[in-house]
């Protein structure tokens, strides 16, 4: 069994899976067909709903992948074929030629500078921006290695030029490079090939062929600060700022004529985002959204779309568009549409149109499906093994993740990535850590005492000509050599090259250095490289400093060599001063308990428990009721495949009972939780009312949700038998006895009852619409003569399955649409049988509809479980404004809490259906088992520490720490013959993240932040200002 | 892109400006300015911290006392702090620091600025530095 995994696709899904897998003990081969990882997320400007800069939150992960010794990154490669069995696959890989030697290229860009100005469209810029024949797809590409377009390059096509070869200082150009094929052996395969937005496939009525009609992804590049227009919102025909921008939603999705019968699922929310960003960029622009249903069902998405309208003034039209035409004189566009509010046919003039066109599986999926032996579904997404096991493909050992399986947003993608990692950890459990390289340092670390005289070595990098041409390096060297305590100072061409690492180690040994400084690029990318080199030479990595004289000096002062040189001198002097005060730091390894506690025994809790248990970790499953199952106990059948809910429940319960690694506590409650990641002491209580004390390494919160009971709304008052909620209907349907239907001829569903309001419950509960649509069919099957009326606001039928599911049900029910400002009225009729009069203003017909109904089913939102505040306080984790648990980052860390070692999944995080709960549960188990899989946890050396002497016990630091890493503890102080108790601040190094906010808050300066200590920073300030050189002319 | 080398004649007062950048946002934004080759005046020296919340007001005062003509503290936008809330404390401290500068020290508060720069705002970083440097030039050297 191979302890390695092949991941196909380097977008956010592939990146997250790769990182999780290495932490679970597996080597990863990450294959990406384009020259850089990053995928679609690297192309986005900002992400909804937090409006984070997309590349800013993605780039650190990209660099992490690049630096990870256990991830073999293979960009510009493709997978040709996979043979074998789970645990033992053989994959044939194609390496496409870059015509540049990857081991030599430093990404300096000289080749591209000198390449003749024959430009081609850059696919990364959605073909709006252009690039030369030798190029890098975008500045932050990983790996930062250039490549040559063989179809454009003058030498490769015509045999002339070769200017790049002469220009390259690293001699990296290799026109003789050929494509290569090779094989690798892996235990499992993951497909994460993402999606594309080919708007050119749309029919002509959407007007995509007109210059000022762009797809949403093209608009992202226009919006992006690092895009072709530097973030200025301009239109393509004349590069003028458009005053009126129209965003067209559902431009092709949900449309049988366009051959895209599914909903692309993310467009409603990203359109709101694009409109908001547009308003932020230019006050002159007016944004209009032409919408169908608003399908913003994810966490905080619906409020986000409302914010666009209320805060940013974006105007939404409920509309149906017939066609888009162009005004040939102005290149403006005219939208011909029906205003569904007024019933009128209108036309609308816009300067720029953004189409939310369909998001389709990436090109080449059919071929890839053949190569891997896995099936595609009817939409060309990859077919999942079964609806409730969507992370597996149709072939054992081959997993699916992200958009290639079906439309989904980034939080779901990231959660699924962890879920796939968890399932692979189960599959390849016995092969964990068999191919992982643990770094071993041959030379033992030398002891460096504070009393030792600092012996500093400095290496000044030319970085080719990137620093060398703009900073007078000989002058820098002359100055630095004469600084006190600088024992040796050398310059070289590329400090990051492998031969330079050898030279650094030689210098440390030869001159007996106890500090090392490299003046080159940015610590954000290269610090860990040099730190590792120092460690290899026996020097503690925290005795190293990297001075940024390129990104923050030579590159930004290219026409002022003297000033740039003076600046470089100042910066190096500052860091030399700091380095004298640096101390070696230890990274503590702490022991952990290899067990998990799952709080909540519904489908999420049970699924998570099964995964951690199957990975071999003892798992405690705590459930507050007297049986497992949560809400699943009350459901009838599960949409859209109509699996019997109790069947799923019993199957899962059986697996729990058979699993020796799971200990279940029923009627359980938590009395106390103490400790930190890897070492929690939990006291809990269960059926026999005894206190159990357990030690656990990680905790997963899966407390689920409950249905909101709409007391007083639409006749729901506990006395009216025929006004019920959806869950109450489910329980009726669970019962084989359907005699209650005998008296019922017409049923009315009212959706969005007390959901998506202006106040109170402002969110969309995600699952209610599909649940009601499901019950339409169930009811019709039980009694075909039933008349069913569905009164709705927007129908949340997103994801790949639901549009067709809904389409089929349209013939079984009458759908009436209402608005938040004109709610349906329900009046109980007088008489012996319970009947109700419904009065609803249908916004499509613009007419009042009055009719009688026998049964009313109210679709109400899911709300958090009871008593979560207490649990949240015990765990020291936050709740959001809706009462659901607040995760560390809505986009990239949906299953983590900010507090290390605690995770969440299922409806505790946000209302979701069974399929998503199961995926998230696997995801949380994946995140949690990273801690459990390691022998010990390594804590960072750069933490804050309290000086007990100076501390006055005021507690201000405890208040400001966002990680709750600081606690005031009582210690006994002896004064002569009296012992008194005093309060002192204590920082838990395992939890502290080293931000230093506590240190700056402390009124007496009692807190030291390692590597960013008060003295260390002060000496840099002094060194800069008190020892300045005069500016030379 | 090729830049013709020319010597920029430096005449008149050249201020000394100290800048604190947080590792996750503003330092990254400064790096991006470099990667994109957005030029700005060479008067600043950046000290990297992990969070703008680390910046003790006494650092700012020390810098001014030692001869800095201006100090800029930059971090993540509110709500985006890598350490969740560090920058909120920076903002609070900054407002208090401004009061001390004006009332007790008679230092023009325009010399000490707080600016949020995200990791993607390379151009903005260059613009902020250019604007701040020009402003300090107008204010002249800080007299003690």
CSV table of C-alpha atoms in Angstrom, one decimal, chain A residues 220-635:
chain,number,residue,atom,x,y,z
A,220,UNK,CA,-13.2,40.1,-12.2
A,221,UNK,CA,-10.0,40.8,-14.1
A,222,UNK,CA,-11.2,44.3,-14.9
A,223,UNK,CA,-12.0,44.8,-11.3
A,224,UNK,CA,-8.7,43.4,-10.0
A,225,UNK,CA,-6.0,45.8,-8.9
A,226,UNK,CA,-3.4,43.5,-10.5
A,227,UNK,CA,-5.5,43.0,-13.7
A,228,UNK,CA,-5.1,44.5,-17.2
A,229,UNK,CA,-6.5,47.9,-16.2
A,230,UNK,CA,-5.0,48.2,-12.7
A,231,UNK,CA,-8.4,47.9,-11.1
A,232,UNK,CA,-10.0,50.8,-13.0
A,233,UNK,CA,-13.5,49.9,-14.0
A,234,UNK,CA,-13.5,50.5,-17.8
A,235,UNK,CA,-15.3,49.1,-20.7
A,236,UNK,CA,-13.4,47.4,-23.5
A,237,UNK,CA,-14.5,49.4,-26.6
A,238,UNK,CA,-13.1,52.7,-25.5
A,239,UNK,CA,-11.6,52.2,-22.1
A,240,UNK,CA,-13.9,54.7,-20.6
A,241,UNK,CA,-15.5,54.5,-17.2
A,242,UNK,CA,-19.0,53.1,-17.7
A,243,UNK,CA,-21.7,55.1,-15.8
A,244,UNK,CA,-24.4,52.4,-16.1
A,245,UNK,CA,-23.5,48.8,-15.5
A,246,UNK,CA,-26.0,46.0,-15.9
A,247,UNK,CA,-25.4,42.6,-14.2
A,248,UNK,CA,-27.4,39.9,-15.9
A,249,UNK,CA,-28.0,36.9,-13.7
A,250,UNK,CA,-29.1,33.4,-15.0
A,251,UNK,CA,-27.5,34.3,-18.3
A,252,UNK,CA,-27.7,30.8,-19.7
A,253,UNK,CA,-27.9,28.7,-16.6
A,254,UNK,CA,-31.2,26.9,-15.8
A,255,UNK,CA,-31.8,27.2,-19.5
A,256,UNK,CA,-32.7,24.2,-21.7
A,257,UNK,CA,-32.1,26.2,-24.8
A,258,UNK,CA,-28.5,26.8,-23.7
A,259,UNK,CA,-28.1,23.1,-22.8
A,260,UNK,CA,-27.3,24.1,-19.2
A,261,UNK,CA,-30.3,22.7,-17.2
A,262,UNK,CA,-28.6,23.2,-13.8
A,263,UNK,CA,-28.1,26.2,-11.6
A,264,UNK,CA,-24.5,27.5,-11.4
A,265,UNK,CA,-25.2,28.2,-7.7
A,266,UNK,CA,-22.7,30.9,-6.9
A,267,UNK,CA,-23.7,33.7,-9.4
A,268,UNK,CA,-26.3,35.4,-7.2
A,269,UNK,CA,-23.8,36.0,-4.5
A,270,UNK,CA,-20.9,36.9,-6.7
A,271,UNK,CA,-23.0,39.3,-8.6
A,272,UNK,CA,-23.8,41.2,-5.4
A,273,UNK,CA,-20.1,41.2,-4.7
A,274,UNK,CA,-19.1,42.5,-8.1
A,275,UNK,CA,-21.7,45.3,-7.8
A,276,UNK,CA,-20.4,46.2,-4.3
A,277,UNK,CA,-16.8,46.3,-5.4
A,278,UNK,CA,-17.8,48.4,-8.5
A,279,UNK,CA,-19.5,50.9,-6.2
A,280,UNK,CA,-16.4,51.0,-4.1
A,281,UNK,CA,-14.1,51.6,-7.1
A,282,UNK,CA,-16.1,54.3,-8.7
A,283,UNK,CA,-18.7,56.5,-7.2
A,284,UNK,CA,-19.9,57.5,-10.7
A,285,UNK,CA,-21.1,54.1,-11.7
A,286,UNK,CA,-24.7,52.9,-11.2
A,287,UNK,CA,-25.2,49.2,-10.9
A,288,UNK,CA,-28.3,47.3,-11.9
A,289,UNK,CA,-28.9,43.6,-11.4
A,290,UNK,CA,-31.4,41.8,-13.6
A,291,UNK,CA,-32.4,38.8,-11.5
A,292,UNK,CA,-34.6,35.7,-11.5
A,293,UNK,CA,-34.6,33.9,-8.2
A,294,UNK,CA,-32.0,35.0,-5.6
A,295,UNK,CA,-30.2,31.8,-4.6
A,296,UNK,CA,-27.9,33.0,-1.9
A,297,UNK,CA,-28.2,30.2,0.6
A,298,UNK,CA,-24.8,29.9,2.0
A,299,UNK,CA,-23.6,31.4,5.4
A,300,UNK,CA,-24.3,35.1,5.4
A,301,UNK,CA,-24.9,35.2,1.6
A,302,UNK,CA,-28.4,36.4,1.6
A,303,UNK,CA,-27.7,39.3,4.0
A,304,UNK,CA,-24.8,40.1,1.6
A,305,UNK,CA,-27.2,40.5,-1.3
A,306,UNK,CA,-29.4,42.7,0.8
A,307,UNK,CA,-26.4,44.8,1.9
A,308,UNK,CA,-25.6,45.4,-1.8
A,309,UNK,CA,-29.1,47.0,-2.2
A,310,UNK,CA,-29.4,48.8,1.2
A,311,UNK,CA,-25.9,50.0,1.8
A,312,UNK,CA,-24.5,50.3,-1.7
A,313,UNK,CA,-27.6,51.3,-3.6
A,314,UNK,CA,-27.4,48.5,-6.1
A,315,UNK,CA,-30.8,48.2,-7.8
A,316,UNK,CA,-32.4,44.9,-8.5
A,317,UNK,CA,-35.0,44.2,-11.2
A,318,UNK,CA,-37.0,41.0,-11.1
A,319,UNK,CA,-37.0,40.4,-14.8
A,320,UNK,CA,-37.0,38.1,-17.8
A,321,UNK,CA,-34.7,39.2,-20.5
A,322,UNK,CA,-35.6,38.5,-24.1
A,323,UNK,CA,-32.5,39.8,-25.9
A,324,UNK,CA,-29.5,42.1,-25.7
A,325,UNK,CA,-28.6,44.4,-28.7
A,326,UNK,CA,-25.9,46.9,-29.4
A,327,UNK,CA,-26.1,50.6,-30.3
A,328,UNK,CA,-23.4,50.7,-33.0
A,329,UNK,CA,-22.6,54.4,-32.6
A,330,UNK,CA,-22.0,54.4,-28.8
A,331,UNK,CA,-21.3,50.7,-28.3
A,332,UNK,CA,-23.8,50.9,-25.5
A,333,UNK,CA,-26.1,47.9,-25.0
A,334,UNK,CA,-29.9,47.8,-24.9
A,335,UNK,CA,-31.5,45.1,-22.8
A,336,UNK,CA,-35.1,44.1,-23.9
A,337,UNK,CA,-36.9,42.6,-20.9
A,338,UNK,CA,-40.1,42.1,-19.0
A,339,UNK,CA,-40.3,43.8,-15.7
A,340,UNK,CA,-42.0,41.1,-13.6
A,341,UNK,CA,-43.1,43.6,-10.9
A,342,UNK,CA,-45.1,45.7,-13.3
A,343,UNK,CA,-45.7,43.4,-16.1
A,344,UNK,CA,-44.4,45.9,-18.6
A,345,UNK,CA,-42.0,45.3,-21.5
A,346,UNK,CA,-39.1,47.7,-21.3
A,347,UNK,CA,-35.7,48.4,-22.7
A,348,UNK,CA,-32.7,49.4,-20.6
A,349,UNK,CA,-29.6,51.1,-21.9
A,350,UNK,CA,-26.3,50.2,-20.3
A,351,UNK,CA,-22.7,51.2,-21.0
A,352,UNK,CA,-21.4,47.8,-19.9
A,353,UNK,CA,-23.0,44.4,-19.3
A,354,UNK,CA,-21.7,41.7,-17.1
A,355,UNK,CA,-23.1,38.2,-17.8
A,356,UNK,CA,-23.3,35.7,-15.0
A,357,UNK,CA,-22.9,33.0,-17.6
A,358,UNK,CA,-22.9,29.3,-16.9
A,359,UNK,CA,-20.0,27.7,-14.9
A,360,UNK,CA,-19.1,24.5,-16.7
A,361,UNK,CA,-16.7,21.6,-16.0
A,362,UNK,CA,-13.2,22.3,-17.3
A,363,UNK,CA,-12.2,21.3,-20.8
A,364,UNK,CA,-10.8,17.9,-21.1
A,365,UNK,CA,-12.9,16.2,-18.4
A,366,UNK,CA,-14.1,13.5,-20.8
A,367,UNK,CA,-10.6,12.5,-21.7
A,368,UNK,CA,-9.6,12.6,-18.0
A,369,UNK,CA,-12.6,10.5,-17.1
A,370,UNK,CA,-11.4,7.9,-19.6
A,371,UNK,CA,-7.8,8.1,-18.4
A,372,UNK,CA,-8.9,7.5,-14.8
A,373,UNK,CA,-11.7,5.1,-15.6
A,374,UNK,CA,-14.4,7.2,-13.8
A,375,UNK,CA,-17.8,8.2,-15.1
A,376,UNK,CA,-19.3,11.6,-15.8
A,377,UNK,CA,-22.9,12.5,-15.1
A,378,UNK,CA,-25.3,13.9,-17.7
A,379,UNK,CA,-23.9,17.4,-17.2
A,380,UNK,CA,-20.3,16.3,-17.6
A,381,UNK,CA,-19.5,16.8,-14.0
A,382,UNK,CA,-17.8,13.8,-12.5
A,383,UNK,CA,-20.3,11.3,-11.2
A,384,UNK,CA,-20.3,10.7,-7.4
A,385,UNK,CA,-20.5,7.2,-6.1
A,386,UNK,CA,-23.7,7.8,-4.4
A,387,UNK,CA,-25.6,11.0,-3.4
A,388,UNK,CA,-24.7,10.8,0.3
A,389,UNK,CA,-21.1,9.9,-0.4
A,390,UNK,CA,-20.3,12.6,-2.9
A,391,UNK,CA,-16.6,12.7,-2.3
A,392,UNK,CA,-16.0,9.3,-4.0
A,393,UNK,CA,-16.0,8.8,-7.7
A,394,UNK,CA,-17.4,5.7,-9.5
A,395,UNK,CA,-14.0,4.0,-9.1
A,396,UNK,CA,-12.7,2.8,-5.8
A,397,UNK,CA,-9.7,4.8,-4.6
A,398,UNK,CA,-10.4,7.8,-6.9
A,399,UNK,CA,-12.0,10.7,-5.1
A,400,UNK,CA,-13.7,13.9,-6.2
A,401,UNK,CA,-13.4,17.4,-4.8
A,402,UNK,CA,-14.8,20.8,-5.6
A,403,UNK,CA,-16.6,22.2,-8.7
A,404,UNK,CA,-15.6,19.3,-10.9
A,405,UNK,CA,-18.2,17.2,-9.0
A,406,UNK,CA,-20.9,20.0,-9.1
A,407,UNK,CA,-21.4,23.7,-8.6
A,408,UNK,CA,-20.3,24.9,-5.2
A,409,UNK,CA,-18.7,27.8,-3.5
A,410,UNK,CA,-15.3,28.1,-2.0
A,411,UNK,CA,-16.2,27.3,1.7
A,412,UNK,CA,-17.9,24.1,0.5
A,413,UNK,CA,-14.9,23.3,-1.7
A,414,UNK,CA,-12.5,23.7,1.2
A,415,UNK,CA,-14.7,21.7,3.6
A,416,UNK,CA,-14.9,18.9,1.0
A,417,UNK,CA,-11.1,19.0,0.5
A,418,UNK,CA,-10.6,18.1,4.2
A,419,UNK,CA,-13.4,15.5,3.8
A,420,UNK,CA,-11.5,13.8,1.0
A,421,UNK,CA,-8.3,13.9,3.0
A,422,UNK,CA,-10.1,12.3,5.9
A,423,UNK,CA,-11.5,9.5,3.7
A,424,UNK,CA,-8.1,8.8,2.1
A,425,UNK,CA,-6.7,8.7,5.6
A,426,UNK,CA,-9.2,6.0,6.4
A,427,UNK,CA,-8.4,4.1,3.2
A,428,UNK,CA,-4.6,4.3,3.4
A,429,UNK,CA,-4.4,4.3,7.2
A,430,UNK,CA,-1.7,1.6,7.5
A,431,UNK,CA,0.5,3.5,5.0
A,432,UNK,CA,0.5,6.8,7.0
A,433,UNK,CA,4.0,8.4,7.4
A,434,UNK,CA,5.7,5.7,5.2
A,435,UNK,CA,6.7,8.3,2.5
A,436,UNK,CA,6.8,11.4,4.6
A,437,UNK,CA,10.2,13.1,4.8
A,438,UNK,CA,10.9,14.3,8.3
A,439,UNK,CA,13.7,16.8,8.1
A,440,UNK,CA,16.8,15.6,10.1
A,441,UNK,CA,19.7,17.9,10.7
A,442,UNK,CA,23.0,16.2,10.7
A,443,UNK,CA,25.0,18.9,12.5
A,444,UNK,CA,23.8,19.4,16.0
A,445,UNK,CA,22.8,22.9,16.9
A,446,UNK,CA,25.6,24.8,18.5
A,447,UNK,CA,25.0,26.5,21.8
A,448,UNK,CA,24.8,30.3,21.6
A,449,UNK,CA,24.7,32.2,24.9
A,450,UNK,CA,23.6,35.8,25.3
A,451,UNK,CA,26.9,36.6,26.8
A,452,UNK,CA,28.7,35.3,23.7
A,453,UNK,CA,30.1,38.1,21.5
A,454,UNK,CA,27.9,38.3,18.3
A,455,UNK,CA,29.8,37.1,15.2
A,456,UNK,CA,27.6,38.2,12.3
A,457,UNK,CA,27.9,37.1,8.7
A,458,UNK,CA,26.2,39.0,5.9
A,459,UNK,CA,25.4,37.9,2.4
A,460,UNK,CA,24.3,40.6,0.0
A,461,UNK,CA,22.4,39.4,-3.0
A,462,UNK,CA,22.6,40.8,-6.5
A,463,UNK,CA,19.5,38.8,-7.5
A,464,UNK,CA,20.8,38.9,-11.1
A,465,UNK,CA,20.4,42.5,-12.0
A,466,UNK,CA,17.3,43.0,-9.9
A,467,UNK,CA,19.2,44.4,-7.1
A,468,UNK,CA,22.6,44.7,-8.7
A,469,UNK,CA,21.6,47.3,-11.3
A,470,UNK,CA,19.8,49.6,-8.9
A,471,UNK,CA,21.9,49.4,-5.7
A,472,UNK,CA,25.6,50.0,-5.6
A,473,UNK,CA,26.5,46.7,-4.0
A,474,UNK,CA,30.3,47.3,-3.7
A,475,UNK,CA,29.5,50.4,-1.7
A,476,UNK,CA,27.1,48.5,0.5
A,477,UNK,CA,29.7,45.8,1.1
A,478,UNK,CA,32.4,48.4,2.0
A,479,UNK,CA,30.1,49.9,4.6
A,480,UNK,CA,28.7,46.6,6.1
A,481,UNK,CA,32.2,45.1,6.4
A,482,UNK,CA,33.1,47.9,8.8
A,483,UNK,CA,30.1,47.5,11.1
A,484,UNK,CA,31.1,46.3,14.6
A,485,UNK,CA,30.5,42.5,15.0
A,486,UNK,CA,30.3,41.9,11.3
A,487,UNK,CA,32.9,39.2,10.8
A,488,UNK,CA,32.4,38.5,7.1
A,489,UNK,CA,30.4,40.1,4.3
A,490,UNK,CA,30.1,38.6,0.8
A,491,UNK,CA,28.0,39.3,-2.2
A,492,UNK,CA,26.7,36.8,-4.7
A,493,UNK,CA,24.4,36.5,-7.7
A,494,UNK,CA,21.5,34.5,-6.4
A,495,UNK,CA,21.5,33.8,-2.7
A,496,UNK,CA,18.6,31.4,-3.0
A,497,UNK,CA,20.3,29.0,-5.4
A,498,UNK,CA,21.5,25.7,-4.1
A,499,UNK,CA,25.2,26.5,-4.5
A,500,UNK,CA,24.6,29.6,-2.3
A,501,UNK,CA,23.2,27.5,0.4
A,502,UNK,CA,26.4,25.5,0.4
A,503,UNK,CA,28.4,28.8,0.6
A,504,UNK,CA,26.3,30.0,3.6
A,505,UNK,CA,27.0,26.8,5.5
A,506,UNK,CA,30.7,27.1,4.7
A,507,UNK,CA,30.8,30.6,6.0
A,508,UNK,CA,29.0,29.7,9.2
A,509,UNK,CA,31.5,26.9,9.8
A,510,UNK,CA,34.6,28.8,8.7
A,511,UNK,CA,34.0,32.0,10.7
A,512,UNK,CA,32.2,30.4,13.6
A,513,UNK,CA,29.3,32.7,13.0
A,514,UNK,CA,26.5,32.9,15.5
A,515,UNK,CA,24.2,35.2,13.5
A,516,UNK,CA,23.5,35.2,9.8
A,517,UNK,CA,22.0,37.9,7.6
A,518,UNK,CA,21.0,37.8,4.0
A,519,UNK,CA,20.1,41.0,2.2
A,520,UNK,CA,17.9,40.1,-0.7
A,521,UNK,CA,14.2,39.7,-1.4
A,522,UNK,CA,11.3,39.3,1.0
A,523,UNK,CA,11.2,37.2,4.2
A,524,UNK,CA,7.6,36.3,3.3
A,525,UNK,CA,8.8,33.9,0.6
A,526,UNK,CA,12.4,33.1,1.4
A,527,UNK,CA,12.9,33.3,5.1
A,528,UNK,CA,12.2,29.7,5.8
A,529,UNK,CA,14.6,28.6,3.0
A,530,UNK,CA,17.6,30.4,4.7
A,531,UNK,CA,16.4,29.4,8.2
A,532,UNK,CA,16.6,25.8,7.1
A,533,UNK,CA,20.1,26.4,5.6
A,534,UNK,CA,21.2,27.8,9.0
A,535,UNK,CA,19.8,24.8,10.8
A,536,UNK,CA,21.7,22.5,8.5
A,537,UNK,CA,24.8,24.4,9.5
A,538,UNK,CA,24.0,24.0,13.2
A,539,UNK,CA,22.8,27.5,13.7
A,540,UNK,CA,19.4,28.0,15.4
A,541,UNK,CA,17.0,29.3,12.8
A,542,UNK,CA,15.9,32.2,14.9
A,543,UNK,CA,19.4,33.7,14.7
A,544,UNK,CA,18.8,34.5,11.1
A,545,UNK,CA,17.5,37.8,9.6
A,546,UNK,CA,16.5,38.6,6.0
A,547,UNK,CA,16.8,42.2,4.9
A,548,UNK,CA,14.4,43.2,2.1
A,549,UNK,CA,16.4,45.3,-0.3
A,550,UNK,CA,14.6,44.2,-3.4
A,551,UNK,CA,10.8,44.2,-3.2
A,552,UNK,CA,11.0,47.2,-0.8
A,553,UNK,CA,14.1,48.9,-2.2
A,554,UNK,CA,15.7,48.2,-5.6
A,555,UNK,CA,12.4,47.5,-7.3
A,556,UNK,CA,10.8,50.7,-6.1
A,557,UNK,CA,13.6,53.1,-6.5
A,558,UNK,CA,14.9,52.2,-9.9
A,559,UNK,CA,16.0,55.6,-11.0
A,560,UNK,CA,17.7,56.7,-7.8
A,561,UNK,CA,20.8,54.5,-7.3
A,562,UNK,CA,22.4,56.6,-4.6
A,563,UNK,CA,19.2,56.9,-2.5
A,564,UNK,CA,18.5,53.2,-3.0
A,565,UNK,CA,22.0,52.4,-1.9
A,566,UNK,CA,21.7,54.5,1.2
A,567,UNK,CA,18.4,52.9,2.0
A,568,UNK,CA,19.9,49.4,1.6
A,569,UNK,CA,22.8,50.4,3.9
A,570,UNK,CA,20.3,51.7,6.6
A,571,UNK,CA,18.2,48.6,6.4
A,572,UNK,CA,21.2,46.2,6.8
A,573,UNK,CA,22.5,48.3,9.6
A,574,UNK,CA,19.1,48.1,11.4
A,575,UNK,CA,19.0,44.3,11.1
A,576,UNK,CA,22.6,43.9,12.2
A,577,UNK,CA,21.7,45.9,15.3
A,578,UNK,CA,18.6,43.7,15.9
A,579,UNK,CA,20.5,40.5,15.3
A,580,UNK,CA,22.8,41.2,18.2
A,581,UNK,CA,19.8,41.0,20.5
A,582,UNK,CA,18.3,37.9,18.9
A,583,UNK,CA,18.2,34.8,21.1
A,584,UNK,CA,18.0,31.2,20.0
A,585,UNK,CA,14.4,29.9,20.4
A,586,UNK,CA,13.1,26.4,20.8
A,587,UNK,CA,10.1,25.1,19.1
A,588,UNK,CA,8.5,22.9,21.8
A,589,UNK,CA,7.0,19.6,20.9
A,590,UNK,CA,4.1,18.8,23.1
A,591,UNK,CA,2.6,15.5,23.8
A,592,UNK,CA,-1.0,15.0,22.8
A,593,UNK,CA,-3.8,12.6,23.7
A,594,UNK,CA,-4.7,10.8,20.5
A,595,UNK,CA,-8.5,10.8,21.1
A,596,UNK,CA,-11.4,12.8,19.9
A,597,UNK,CA,-14.5,14.1,21.5
A,598,UNK,CA,-17.6,14.7,19.3
A,599,UNK,CA,-20.3,16.8,20.8
A,600,UNK,CA,-23.6,15.9,19.2
A,601,UNK,CA,-24.8,12.5,17.9
A,602,UNK,CA,-26.8,13.5,14.8
A,603,UNK,CA,-25.8,12.5,11.3
A,604,UNK,CA,-22.9,14.9,11.4
A,605,UNK,CA,-21.6,13.8,14.8
A,606,UNK,CA,-21.9,10.1,13.9
A,607,UNK,CA,-20.2,10.5,10.5
A,608,UNK,CA,-17.3,12.4,12.0
A,609,UNK,CA,-17.0,9.8,14.8
A,610,UNK,CA,-16.9,7.0,12.3
A,611,UNK,CA,-14.1,8.6,10.4
A,612,UNK,CA,-11.8,9.4,13.3
A,613,UNK,CA,-12.5,5.9,14.7
A,614,UNK,CA,-11.7,4.2,11.5
A,615,UNK,CA,-8.4,6.1,11.4
A,616,UNK,CA,-7.7,4.3,14.6
A,617,UNK,CA,-8.4,7.0,17.2
A,618,UNK,CA,-10.5,6.4,20.2
A,619,UNK,CA,-13.6,8.6,19.8
A,620,UNK,CA,-16.1,9.7,22.4
A,621,UNK,CA,-19.5,10.5,21.0
A,622,UNK,CA,-21.7,12.7,23.3
A,623,UNK,CA,-25.4,13.0,22.7
A,624,UNK,CA,-27.8,15.0,24.8
A,625,UNK,CA,-30.9,13.0,24.0
A,626,UNK,CA,-31.5,9.4,25.0
A,627,UNK,CA,-30.8,8.1,21.4
A,628,UNK,CA,-28.5,8.9,18.5
A,629,UNK,CA,-29.8,10.5,15.3
A,630,UNK,CA,-30.7,14.1,15.9
A,631,UNK,CA,-33.1,15.6,13.4
A,632,UNK,CA,-32.7,12.6,11.1
A,633,UNK,CA,-35.0,10.6,13.4
A,634,UNK,CA,-37.9,12.9,12.4
A,635,UNK,CA,-37.4,12.8,8.6
